[in-house]
Amino acid sequence: MPRETFDRELQRLQDELLILGSMVESAIAESVDALKRRDFEASQRIIAQDRDINTRRFAIESDVLVLIATQQPMASDLRTLAAILDLASELERMGDYAKGIARINLMIGDQPLMKPLIDIPRMAERACSMLHRALDAFARRDVALARAIPAEDDEVDALYNQVYRELVTYILSDPKNIDQANYLLWAAHNLERAADRVTNICERVIFTVTGELGELNREGNGLEDLPG
Amino acid sequence: MNETKIRVEHLNFYYGNKIALSDISMVIPDRQITALIGPSGCGKSTFLRCLNRMNDTIPRTRVEGKVLLDGVDIYAPGTDVVELRRRVGMVFQRPNPFPQSVYDNVAFGPRVLGLHRQQNLDEIVERSLRDVGLWDEVKDNLRQNALNLSLGQQQRLCLARVIAVQPEVILMDEPCSALDPIATLEIEELMRSLRQNYCIVIVTHNMQQAARVSEWTGFFWLGELVEFGPTEVIFTHPAHQLTEDYITGRAG
């Protein structure tokens, strides 16, 4: 093969991206698990690990730019590198959502949870599963899978709406619940946003393979602009 | 796509019995740059030379099909080949100025064609040198030997020599391959300004150059035109796997 060095480097960057993806996936799952178990140490660990995620994202970005500058990639190689840049940034933001949830656990402090967490862990599970398969679709260049995953975002949105309604009833029943309900809503919102970002990843997978740029499943639930 | 300047229909070209171009059909637009890419021996230079019948000078060659310039077949009997080559000028890989003064190089074509009888020769020379951005560099010494110029300047002089006879199409066969990077970028900038007035067709091995300068790109492989389309499509998502493999450096 005339481009062995380039191919090796391109493969290495994809591997790095997948490692970043699995770190983010774990961070999301563990952040919700720590919240559920009220495990402050685990939350602090997740906050610390977010720095690694950020460092890796910048390393990937820097290596992609070097590869573009030195190897002048074209066509699918260029699209792959553009996608890696974009995916690294999406993943890093998803890592921030996990860190946000870890912080929420610390902010809730010693108060017992007003209710056992059921739907929020379900949201995390759905979001992580979507992320896992989206990265799998990227690694295998599986356009059909990338097109199928965003529909699952509706389930995450439905869970989010359910959490929202439930927390509102808690607030209405006792205003003392406002602070904690707000924190939990924030956590749920982060998960809802994380799932949205999986849709962005799927769009990039399709772009990488076909060169088509387009939006998938953008109806949303109308709550995307809440602060989070 | 702009108005069509050249329409090639089912062009075959033979060196003796060997077919070098097979069933090429292509539409080349006016006032835009069309780049032809492909590995060595793929036929892209042969194709370029078909566009002003430069291959006629090679013995035992044969052409089939049509090359229509403004709708008229240049291979039709009775074509004035000298007039054709005035309308369709050519710049080569290595700058090839005549061993004469800068002025005489540019004035050569107009003198041979008798253009100087209708227009002021000094004005033609100045306008041509200005068009290629060489005037300010040589105006104080137009009598100096052209071979004293740098290679980049020589190539721009060759372009001025083509422009002096007021062509409609400029063919460029690897015009920058003998030039350093700065001189290369100067020629590329020049091409982009010249395309406002001319139909330009460039053959290049340098894919980045094709991507930088052209609006249209054709990819040749083993004497066939594999793909022709807008440059940004060819270099970001080509339709054919062979094009993809070539431009990503995995074939050729």
Short mmCIF file of C-alpha atoms in Angstrom, two decimals:
data_model
loop_
_atom_site.label_atom_id
_atom_site.label_comp_id
_atom_site.label_asym_id
_atom_site.label_seq_id
_atom_site.Cartn_x
_atom_site.Cartn_y
_atom_site.Cartn_z
CA MET A 1 0.00 0.00 0.00
CA PRO A 2 1.44 3.37 -0.96
CA ARG A 3 0.02 5.16 2.10
CA GLU A 4 0.89 2.83 4.94
CA THR A 5 2.11 5.54 7.31
CA PHE A 6 -0.99 7.62 6.71
CA ASP A 7 -3.31 4.65 7.07
CA ARG A 8 -1.65 3.64 10.33
CA GLU A 9 -2.02 7.14 11.74
CA LEU A 10 -5.66 7.40 10.60
CA GLN A 11 -6.42 4.08 12.29
CA ARG A 12 -4.65 5.18 15.46
CA LEU A 13 -6.75 8.34 15.62
CA GLN A 14 -9.95 6.34 15.17
CA ASP A 15 -8.84 4.05 17.98
CA GLU A 16 -8.11 7.06 20.18
CA LEU A 17 -11.57 8.40 19.44
CA LEU A 18 -13.17 5.09 20.41
CA ILE A 19 -11.19 5.07 23.67
CA LEU A 20 -12.44 8.60 24.35
CA GLY A 21 -15.96 7.39 23.57
CA SER A 22 -15.76 4.51 26.01
CA MET A 23 -14.42 6.84 28.73
CA VAL A 24 -17.38 9.15 28.18
CA GLU A 25 -19.83 6.27 28.16
CA SER A 26 -18.45 5.02 31.50
CA ALA A 27 -18.47 8.54 32.94
CA ILE A 28 -22.17 8.96 32.13
CA ALA A 29 -23.14 5.55 33.52
CA GLU A 30 -21.03 5.98 36.65
CA SER A 31 -22.19 9.54 37.31
CA VAL A 32 -25.81 8.42 37.48
CA ASP A 33 -24.88 5.32 39.46
CA ALA A 34 -23.01 7.49 41.96
CA LEU A 35 -26.02 9.81 42.22
CA LYS A 36 -28.31 6.87 42.80
CA ARG A 37 -26.01 5.39 45.47
CA ARG A 38 -25.12 8.85 46.91
CA ASP A 39 -21.46 7.93 46.51
CA PHE A 40 -19.52 11.21 46.81
CA GLU A 41 -16.12 9.63 46.28
CA ALA A 42 -17.21 8.16 42.96
CA SER A 43 -18.58 11.56 41.93
CA GLN A 44 -15.31 13.25 42.82
CA ARG A 45 -13.45 10.66 40.78
CA ILE A 46 -15.67 11.37 37.76
CA ILE A 47 -15.02 15.11 38.08
CA ALA A 48 -11.27 14.45 38.18
CA GLN A 49 -11.44 12.08 35.20
CA ASP A 50 -13.14 14.71 33.09
CA ARG A 51 -9.76 16.42 32.86
CA ASP A 52 -8.38 13.29 31.16
CA ILE A 53 -11.28 13.37 28.73
CA ASN A 54 -10.55 17.01 27.87
CA THR A 55 -6.84 16.33 27.46
CA ARG A 56 -7.51 13.41 25.15
CA ARG A 57 -9.93 15.45 23.07
CA PHE A 58 -7.32 18.18 22.53
CA ALA A 59 -4.64 15.60 21.70
CA ILE A 60 -6.91 14.07 19.05
CA GLU A 61 -7.74 17.50 17.63
CA SER A 62 -4.09 18.45 17.44
CA ASP A 63 -3.11 15.16 15.77
CA VAL A 64 -5.92 15.51 13.20
CA LEU A 65 -4.72 18.99 12.27
CA VAL A 66 -1.14 17.76 11.90
CA LEU A 67 -2.30 14.92 9.68
CA ILE A 68 -4.35 17.27 7.48
CA ALA A 69 -1.44 19.71 7.20
CA THR A 70 1.19 17.11 6.45
CA GLN A 71 -0.66 14.49 4.41
CA GLN A 72 -3.27 16.47 2.45
CA PRO A 73 -6.01 13.87 2.84
CA MET A 74 -8.79 13.77 0.26
CA ALA A 75 -12.27 12.33 -0.13
CA SER A 76 -13.21 9.68 2.46
CA ASP A 77 -9.94 10.21 4.36
CA LEU A 78 -10.72 13.91 4.65
CA ARG A 79 -14.30 13.19 5.72
CA THR A 80 -13.09 10.71 8.32
CA LEU A 81 -10.70 13.27 9.80
CA ALA A 82 -13.39 15.97 9.77
CA ALA A 83 -15.72 13.51 11.53
CA ILE A 84 -13.07 12.63 14.12
CA LEU A 85 -12.66 16.34 14.91
CA ASP A 86 -16.38 16.75 15.28
CA LEU A 87 -16.93 13.54 17.26
CA ALA A 88 -14.11 14.37 19.66
CA SER A 89 -15.80 17.65 20.45
CA GLU A 90 -19.24 16.02 20.85
CA LEU A 91 -17.76 13.41 23.20
CA GLU A 92 -15.97 16.01 25.25
CA ARG A 93 -19.26 17.90 25.77
CA MET A 94 -20.97 14.65 26.74
CA GLY A 95 -18.19 14.15 29.28
CA ASP A 96 -19.10 17.58 30.68
CA TYR A 97 -22.68 16.38 31.17
CA ALA A 98 -21.38 13.45 33.24
CA LYS A 99 -19.25 15.84 35.27
CA GLY A 100 -22.34 18.03 35.77
CA ILE A 101 -24.30 15.08 37.15
CA ALA A 102 -21.38 14.23 39.47
CA ARG A 103 -21.43 17.80 40.75
CA ILE A 104 -25.19 17.59 41.32
CA ASN A 105 -24.63 14.61 43.59
CA LEU A 106 -22.19 16.67 45.64
CA MET A 107 -24.53 19.66 45.66
CA ILE A 108 -27.47 17.66 46.93
CA GLY A 109 -25.15 16.79 49.80
CA ASP A 110 -26.36 14.80 52.79
CA GLN A 111 -30.06 15.21 52.09
CA PRO A 112 -31.72 11.89 51.37
CA LEU A 113 -33.22 11.63 47.89
CA MET A 114 -36.89 12.57 47.86
CA LYS A 115 -37.62 9.45 45.84
CA PRO A 116 -35.72 6.41 44.57
CA LEU A 117 -34.26 7.16 41.13
CA ILE A 118 -35.83 5.04 38.41
CA ASP A 119 -36.32 7.00 35.22
CA ILE A 120 -33.04 8.94 35.41
CA PRO A 121 -30.97 5.69 35.45
CA ARG A 122 -33.13 4.47 32.56
CA MET A 123 -32.32 7.61 30.62
CA ALA A 124 -28.62 7.05 31.32
CA GLU A 125 -28.87 3.45 30.21
CA ARG A 126 -30.61 4.44 26.95
CA ALA A 127 -28.15 7.27 26.25
CA CYS A 128 -25.13 5.04 26.93
CA SER A 129 -26.51 2.28 24.74
CA MET A 130 -27.14 4.77 21.91
CA LEU A 131 -23.64 6.19 22.28
CA HIS A 132 -22.05 2.76 22.32
CA ARG A 133 -23.79 1.70 19.13
CA ALA A 134 -23.20 5.06 17.41
CA LEU A 135 -19.46 4.67 17.95
CA ASP A 136 -19.74 1.10 16.76
CA ALA A 137 -21.47 2.41 13.62
CA PHE A 138 -18.56 4.82 13.14
CA ALA A 139 -15.94 2.11 13.59
CA ARG A 140 -17.74 -0.20 11.15
CA ARG A 141 -18.99 2.56 8.81
CA ASP A 142 -22.49 1.19 9.30
CA VAL A 143 -24.86 3.72 7.73
CA ALA A 144 -28.00 1.65 8.39
CA LEU A 145 -27.23 1.52 12.10
CA ALA A 146 -26.40 5.24 12.17
CA ARG A 147 -29.76 6.00 10.56
CA ALA A 148 -31.66 3.76 13.01
CA ILE A 149 -30.25 5.01 16.33
CA PRO A 150 -31.62 8.61 16.39
CA ALA A 151 -35.22 7.33 16.55
CA GLU A 152 -34.39 6.05 20.05
CA ASP A 153 -33.87 9.62 21.14
CA ASP A 154 -37.68 9.86 21.32
CA GLU A 155 -37.64 7.31 24.16
CA VAL A 156 -35.11 9.41 26.06
CA ASP A 157 -37.22 12.51 25.46
CA ALA A 158 -40.32 10.66 26.70
CA LEU A 159 -38.47 9.61 29.87
CA TYR A 160 -37.31 13.16 30.35
CA ASN A 161 -40.85 14.49 30.08
CA GLN A 162 -41.96 11.89 32.59
CA VAL A 163 -39.20 12.89 35.05
CA TYR A 164 -40.16 16.53 34.54
CA ARG A 165 -43.84 15.94 35.28
CA GLU A 166 -43.04 13.81 38.30
CA LEU A 167 -40.65 16.36 39.77
CA VAL A 168 -43.20 19.12 39.25
CA THR A 169 -45.72 17.15 41.32
CA TYR A 170 -43.13 16.81 44.09
CA ILE A 171 -42.53 20.55 44.01
CA LEU A 172 -46.25 21.28 44.12
CA SER A 173 -46.79 18.93 47.02
CA ASP A 174 -44.03 20.48 49.13
CA PRO A 175 -42.02 23.59 48.22
CA LYS A 176 -39.13 22.27 50.34
CA ASN A 177 -38.52 19.88 47.46
CA ILE A 178 -37.75 22.72 45.04
CA ASP A 179 -33.96 22.63 45.39
CA GLN A 180 -33.53 18.91 45.04
CA ALA A 181 -36.15 18.63 42.30
CA ASN A 182 -34.27 21.31 40.43
CA TYR A 183 -31.00 19.41 40.76
CA LEU A 184 -32.56 16.17 39.57
CA LEU A 185 -34.22 17.92 36.65
CA TRP A 186 -30.82 19.30 35.75
CA ALA A 187 -29.34 15.81 35.81
CA ALA A 188 -32.15 14.52 33.60
CA HIS A 189 -31.69 17.42 31.24
CA ASN A 190 -27.99 16.60 30.89
CA LEU A 191 -28.90 13.05 29.89
CA GLU A 192 -31.47 14.30 27.42
CA ARG A 193 -28.81 16.51 25.83
CA ALA A 194 -26.31 13.65 25.79
CA ALA A 195 -28.75 11.55 23.75
CA ASP A 196 -29.24 14.49 21.38
CA ARG A 197 -25.51 14.56 20.80
CA VAL A 198 -25.59 10.90 19.84
CA THR A 199 -27.81 11.99 16.95
CA ASN A 200 -25.06 14.43 15.90
CA ILE A 201 -22.59 11.56 15.99
CA CYS A 202 -24.86 9.44 13.79
CA GLU A 203 -25.13 12.30 11.29
CA ARG A 204 -21.32 12.40 11.12
CA VAL A 205 -21.12 8.65 10.54
CA ILE A 206 -23.42 9.02 7.54
CA PHE A 207 -21.34 11.97 6.32
CA THR A 208 -18.14 9.97 6.66
CA VAL A 209 -19.47 7.16 4.50
CA THR A 210 -21.64 8.98 1.97
CA GLY A 211 -20.51 12.62 2.01
CA GLU A 212 -24.10 13.68 2.76
CA LEU A 213 -24.58 16.28 5.47
CA GLY A 214 -28.06 16.33 6.95
CA GLU A 215 -30.09 16.35 10.11
CA LEU A 216 -31.68 13.25 11.58
CA ASN A 217 -34.71 13.24 13.91
CA ARG A 218 -34.72 16.92 14.80
CA GLU A 219 -38.24 17.30 16.16
CA GLY A 220 -37.15 17.09 19.78
CA ASN A 221 -39.42 17.77 22.75
CA GLY A 222 -39.21 21.57 22.70
CA LEU A 223 -37.19 21.60 25.92
CA GLU A 224 -33.73 21.63 24.35
CA ASP A 225 -33.03 25.21 25.31
CA LEU A 226 -33.35 24.79 29.05
CA PRO A 227 -30.16 25.79 30.84
CA GLY A 228 -27.99 22.81 31.55
CA MET B 1 -21.71 25.21 -15.59
CA ASN B 2 -20.84 28.14 -17.83
CA GLU B 3 -21.52 28.08 -21.54
CA THR B 4 -19.82 25.19 -23.33
CA LYS B 5 -16.57 26.10 -25.09
CA ILE B 6 -15.37 22.66 -26.11
CA ARG B 7 -17.50 19.55 -26.55
CA VAL B 8 -15.66 16.27 -27.00
CA GLU B 9 -17.71 13.40 -28.41
CA HIS B 10 -16.61 9.76 -28.38
CA LEU B 11 -12.96 10.57 -28.92
CA ASN B 12 -10.58 7.68 -29.60
CA PHE B 13 -6.88 8.25 -30.13
CA TYR B 14 -4.31 5.74 -31.39
CA TYR B 15 -0.52 5.63 -31.41
CA GLY B 16 -0.06 3.16 -34.26
CA ASN B 17 -2.30 0.23 -33.33
CA LYS B 18 -2.29 1.04 -29.64
CA ILE B 19 -5.33 2.83 -28.33
CA ALA B 20 -4.35 5.67 -25.98
CA LEU B 21 -7.75 7.29 -25.45
CA SER B 22 -10.98 5.37 -25.51
CA ASP B 23 -14.43 6.85 -26.04
CA ILE B 24 -13.88 10.15 -24.25
CA SER B 25 -16.85 12.48 -24.07
CA MET B 26 -16.60 15.69 -22.10
CA VAL B 27 -18.00 19.20 -21.99
CA ILE B 28 -15.48 21.92 -21.14
CA PRO B 29 -17.02 25.21 -20.01
CA ASP B 30 -15.90 28.67 -21.06
CA ARG B 31 -14.30 31.08 -18.57
CA GLN B 32 -13.65 28.41 -16.00
CA ILE B 33 -10.72 26.14 -15.18
CA THR B 34 -10.95 22.45 -15.94
CA ALA B 35 -8.28 20.20 -14.43
CA LEU B 36 -7.35 16.78 -15.82
CA ILE B 37 -5.76 14.39 -13.34
CA GLY B 38 -4.59 10.79 -13.43
CA PRO B 39 -1.43 8.71 -13.18
CA SER B 40 1.40 8.89 -15.71
CA GLY B 41 0.43 7.31 -19.00
CA CYS B 42 -3.32 7.60 -18.39
CA GLY B 43 -3.80 9.72 -21.51
CA LYS B 44 -4.49 13.11 -19.96
CA SER B 45 -1.69 14.93 -21.85
CA THR B 46 -2.60 13.11 -25.06
CA PHE B 47 -6.17 14.29 -24.55
CA LEU B 48 -5.00 17.86 -23.95
CA ARG B 49 -3.00 17.81 -27.16
CA CYS B 50 -6.08 16.58 -29.07
CA LEU B 51 -7.78 19.87 -28.19
CA ASN B 52 -5.56 21.90 -30.52
CA ARG B 53 -4.39 19.09 -32.78
CA MET B 54 -0.84 19.12 -31.42
CA ASN B 55 -0.81 15.36 -31.86
CA ASP B 56 -0.99 15.85 -35.62
CA THR B 57 2.76 16.38 -35.54
CA ILE B 58 3.34 12.86 -34.18
CA PRO B 59 3.62 10.26 -36.96
CA ARG B 60 1.39 7.16 -37.04
CA THR B 61 -1.29 8.65 -34.83
CA ARG B 62 -5.00 8.59 -35.54
CA VAL B 63 -8.08 10.31 -34.12
CA GLU B 64 -11.71 9.19 -34.17
CA GLY B 65 -14.67 11.12 -32.80
CA LYS B 66 -15.28 14.83 -32.57
CA VAL B 67 -13.81 17.84 -30.79
CA LEU B 68 -16.22 20.75 -31.21
CA LEU B 69 -14.86 24.22 -30.52
CA ASP B 70 -17.83 26.59 -30.32
CA GLY B 71 -19.80 23.87 -32.04
CA VAL B 72 -17.42 23.35 -34.99
CA ASP B 73 -15.40 20.14 -35.29
CA ILE B 74 -11.69 20.98 -35.29
CA TYR B 75 -10.95 17.67 -37.03
CA ALA B 76 -13.25 18.43 -39.94
CA PRO B 77 -11.48 18.59 -43.31
CA GLY B 78 -10.42 22.10 -44.26
CA THR B 79 -9.73 23.23 -40.68
CA ASP B 80 -7.04 25.92 -40.57
CA VAL B 81 -4.73 24.37 -37.99
CA VAL B 82 -2.63 27.52 -37.57
CA GLU B 83 -5.75 29.53 -36.80
CA LEU B 84 -6.93 26.74 -34.49
CA ARG B 85 -3.68 26.91 -32.51
CA ARG B 86 -4.02 30.69 -32.26
CA ARG B 87 -7.48 30.23 -30.76
CA VAL B 88 -6.35 27.33 -28.57
CA GLY B 89 -2.93 28.20 -27.13
CA MET B 90 -0.70 25.96 -25.09
CA VAL B 91 1.78 26.29 -22.23
CA PHE B 92 4.17 23.40 -21.58
CA GLN B 93 5.76 21.68 -18.64
CA ARG B 94 9.12 23.41 -18.85
CA PRO B 95 9.18 27.10 -19.74
CA ASN B 96 10.36 27.28 -23.35
CA PRO B 97 11.01 30.92 -24.25
CA PHE B 98 12.83 31.57 -27.51
CA PRO B 99 16.47 32.61 -27.00
CA GLN B 100 15.50 36.15 -27.85
CA SER B 101 14.55 39.30 -26.00
CA VAL B 102 11.52 39.43 -23.70
CA TYR B 103 9.87 41.78 -26.19
CA ASP B 104 10.49 39.57 -29.20
CA ASN B 105 9.15 36.53 -27.40
CA VAL B 106 5.80 38.21 -26.81
CA ALA B 107 5.80 39.92 -30.23
CA PHE B 108 6.59 36.68 -32.06
CA GLY B 109 3.03 35.38 -32.47
CA PRO B 110 1.45 38.71 -33.39
CA ARG B 111 4.18 39.27 -36.00
CA VAL B 112 3.77 35.82 -37.56
CA LEU B 113 0.01 36.17 -37.66
CA GLY B 114 0.15 39.75 -38.91
CA LEU B 115 -1.72 41.13 -35.93
CA HIS B 116 0.80 43.95 -35.72
CA ARG B 117 -0.61 45.37 -38.93
CA GLN B 118 -3.95 46.03 -37.21
CA GLN B 119 -2.75 46.89 -33.70
CA ASN B 120 0.23 48.60 -32.13
CA LEU B 121 2.78 45.90 -31.32
CA ASP B 122 4.12 47.75 -28.27
CA GLU B 123 0.61 47.86 -26.86
CA ILE B 124 0.07 44.14 -27.45
CA VAL B 125 3.36 43.34 -25.70
CA GLU B 126 2.61 45.59 -22.74
CA ARG B 127 -0.96 44.34 -22.34
CA SER B 128 0.13 40.71 -22.52
CA LEU B 129 2.92 41.20 -20.00
CA ARG B 130 0.55 43.08 -17.68
CA ASP B 131 -2.02 40.30 -17.93
CA VAL B 132 0.51 37.81 -16.59
CA GLY B 133 1.82 40.17 -13.93
CA LEU B 134 5.28 40.41 -15.50
CA TRP B 135 5.22 43.97 -16.81
CA ASP B 136 6.54 45.70 -13.69
CA GLU B 137 9.35 43.18 -13.42
CA VAL B 138 10.62 43.52 -17.00
CA LYS B 139 9.42 46.91 -18.33
CA ASP B 140 12.79 48.58 -17.73
CA ASN B 141 14.66 46.00 -19.77
CA LEU B 142 12.47 44.55 -22.47
CA ARG B 143 15.53 43.87 -24.60
CA GLN B 144 17.13 41.48 -22.10
CA ASN B 145 17.37 37.87 -23.16
CA ALA B 146 14.33 35.92 -21.95
CA LEU B 147 16.61 33.13 -20.75
CA ASN B 148 17.96 35.47 -18.06
CA LEU B 149 14.60 35.48 -16.31
CA SER B 150 13.85 33.11 -13.42
CA LEU B 151 11.96 29.93 -14.31
CA GLY B 152 8.75 31.32 -12.81
CA GLN B 153 9.13 34.50 -14.86
CA GLN B 154 9.92 32.46 -17.97
CA GLN B 155 6.73 30.48 -17.52
CA ARG B 156 4.71 33.68 -17.14
CA LEU B 157 6.46 34.99 -20.27
CA CYS B 158 5.36 31.87 -22.16
CA LEU B 159 1.84 32.53 -20.99
CA ALA B 160 2.14 36.16 -22.18
CA ARG B 161 3.32 34.81 -25.54
CA VAL B 162 0.15 32.72 -25.78
CA ILE B 163 -2.09 35.59 -24.68
CA ALA B 164 -0.50 37.99 -27.19
CA VAL B 165 -2.25 36.25 -30.08
CA GLN B 166 -5.62 36.67 -28.33
CA PRO B 167 -6.61 33.05 -27.90
CA GLU B 168 -9.93 31.81 -26.54
CA VAL B 169 -8.67 28.66 -24.85
CA ILE B 170 -5.42 28.13 -22.93
CA LEU B 171 -4.16 24.58 -22.50
CA MET B 172 -1.58 24.00 -19.78
CA ASP B 173 0.40 20.79 -19.57
CA GLU B 174 1.89 20.54 -16.06
CA PRO B 175 2.71 24.27 -16.12
CA CYS B 176 4.16 24.34 -12.61
CA SER B 177 6.09 21.09 -12.40
CA ALA B 178 9.43 22.83 -12.95
CA LEU B 179 8.65 25.72 -10.60
CA ASP B 180 9.28 26.35 -6.91
CA PRO B 181 6.28 26.68 -4.54
CA ILE B 182 6.08 30.48 -4.67
CA ALA B 183 6.32 30.60 -8.48
CA THR B 184 3.70 27.82 -8.54
CA LEU B 185 1.29 29.86 -6.43
CA GLU B 186 1.91 32.88 -8.66
CA ILE B 187 0.95 30.88 -11.75
CA GLU B 188 -2.12 29.55 -9.94
CA GLU B 189 -3.22 33.06 -8.99
CA LEU B 190 -2.64 34.08 -12.57
CA MET B 191 -4.80 31.24 -13.82
CA ARG B 192 -7.61 32.34 -11.55
CA SER B 193 -7.48 35.88 -12.91
CA LEU B 194 -7.14 34.73 -16.54
CA ARG B 195 -10.15 32.45 -16.36
CA GLN B 196 -12.36 35.56 -16.39
CA ASN B 197 -11.48 35.89 -20.06
CA TYR B 198 -10.40 32.43 -21.19
CA CYS B 199 -11.40 28.81 -21.09
CA ILE B 200 -8.49 27.12 -19.29
CA VAL B 201 -7.68 23.41 -19.30
CA ILE B 202 -4.81 22.21 -17.11
CA VAL B 203 -3.18 18.81 -16.85
CA THR B 204 -1.54 18.31 -13.47
CA HIS B 205 -0.01 15.56 -11.39
CA ASN B 206 -0.45 17.75 -8.36
CA MET B 207 -3.89 16.97 -7.00
CA GLN B 208 -3.74 19.78 -4.48
CA GLN B 209 -3.17 22.12 -7.40
CA ALA B 210 -6.20 20.75 -9.24
CA ALA B 211 -8.22 21.15 -6.04
CA ARG B 212 -6.96 24.71 -5.49
CA VAL B 213 -7.45 26.18 -8.93
CA SER B 214 -10.14 24.38 -10.89
CA GLU B 215 -13.91 24.43 -11.02
CA TRP B 216 -14.14 21.11 -12.88
CA THR B 217 -12.01 18.00 -12.65
CA GLY B 218 -11.73 15.00 -14.93
CA PHE B 219 -10.03 11.82 -13.75
CA PHE B 220 -8.34 9.68 -16.43
CA TRP B 221 -7.28 6.07 -15.96
CA LEU B 222 -5.78 3.81 -18.63
CA GLY B 223 -7.02 6.01 -21.46
CA GLU B 224 -10.55 6.37 -20.15
CA LEU B 225 -12.34 9.24 -18.49
CA VAL B 226 -13.50 7.61 -15.27
CA GLU B 227 -15.19 10.60 -13.71
CA PHE B 228 -15.84 14.22 -14.54
CA GLY B 229 -17.55 16.66 -12.18
CA PRO B 230 -17.33 19.73 -9.99
CA THR B 231 -13.91 19.84 -8.32
CA GLU B 232 -15.32 20.08 -4.80
CA VAL B 233 -17.31 16.90 -5.38
CA ILE B 234 -14.40 14.98 -6.92
CA PHE B 235 -12.14 15.79 -3.97
CA THR B 236 -14.64 15.32 -1.15
CA HIS B 237 -16.94 12.53 -2.29
CA PRO B 238 -16.20 11.17 -5.75
CA ALA B 239 -18.73 8.82 -7.28
CA HIS B 240 -16.29 6.14 -8.43
CA GLN B 241 -14.16 3.92 -6.21
CA LEU B 242 -11.25 4.23 -8.64
CA THR B 243 -11.29 8.02 -8.33
CA GLU B 244 -11.43 7.68 -4.56
CA ASP B 245 -8.49 5.26 -4.55
CA TYR B 246 -6.43 7.53 -6.78
CA ILE B 247 -7.01 10.81 -4.98
CA THR B 248 -6.48 9.23 -1.57
CA GLY B 249 -3.18 7.80 -2.81
CA ARG B 250 -4.25 4.15 -2.78
CA ALA B 251 -4.09 3.52 -6.52
CA GLY B 252 -1.96 4.73 -9.37
#
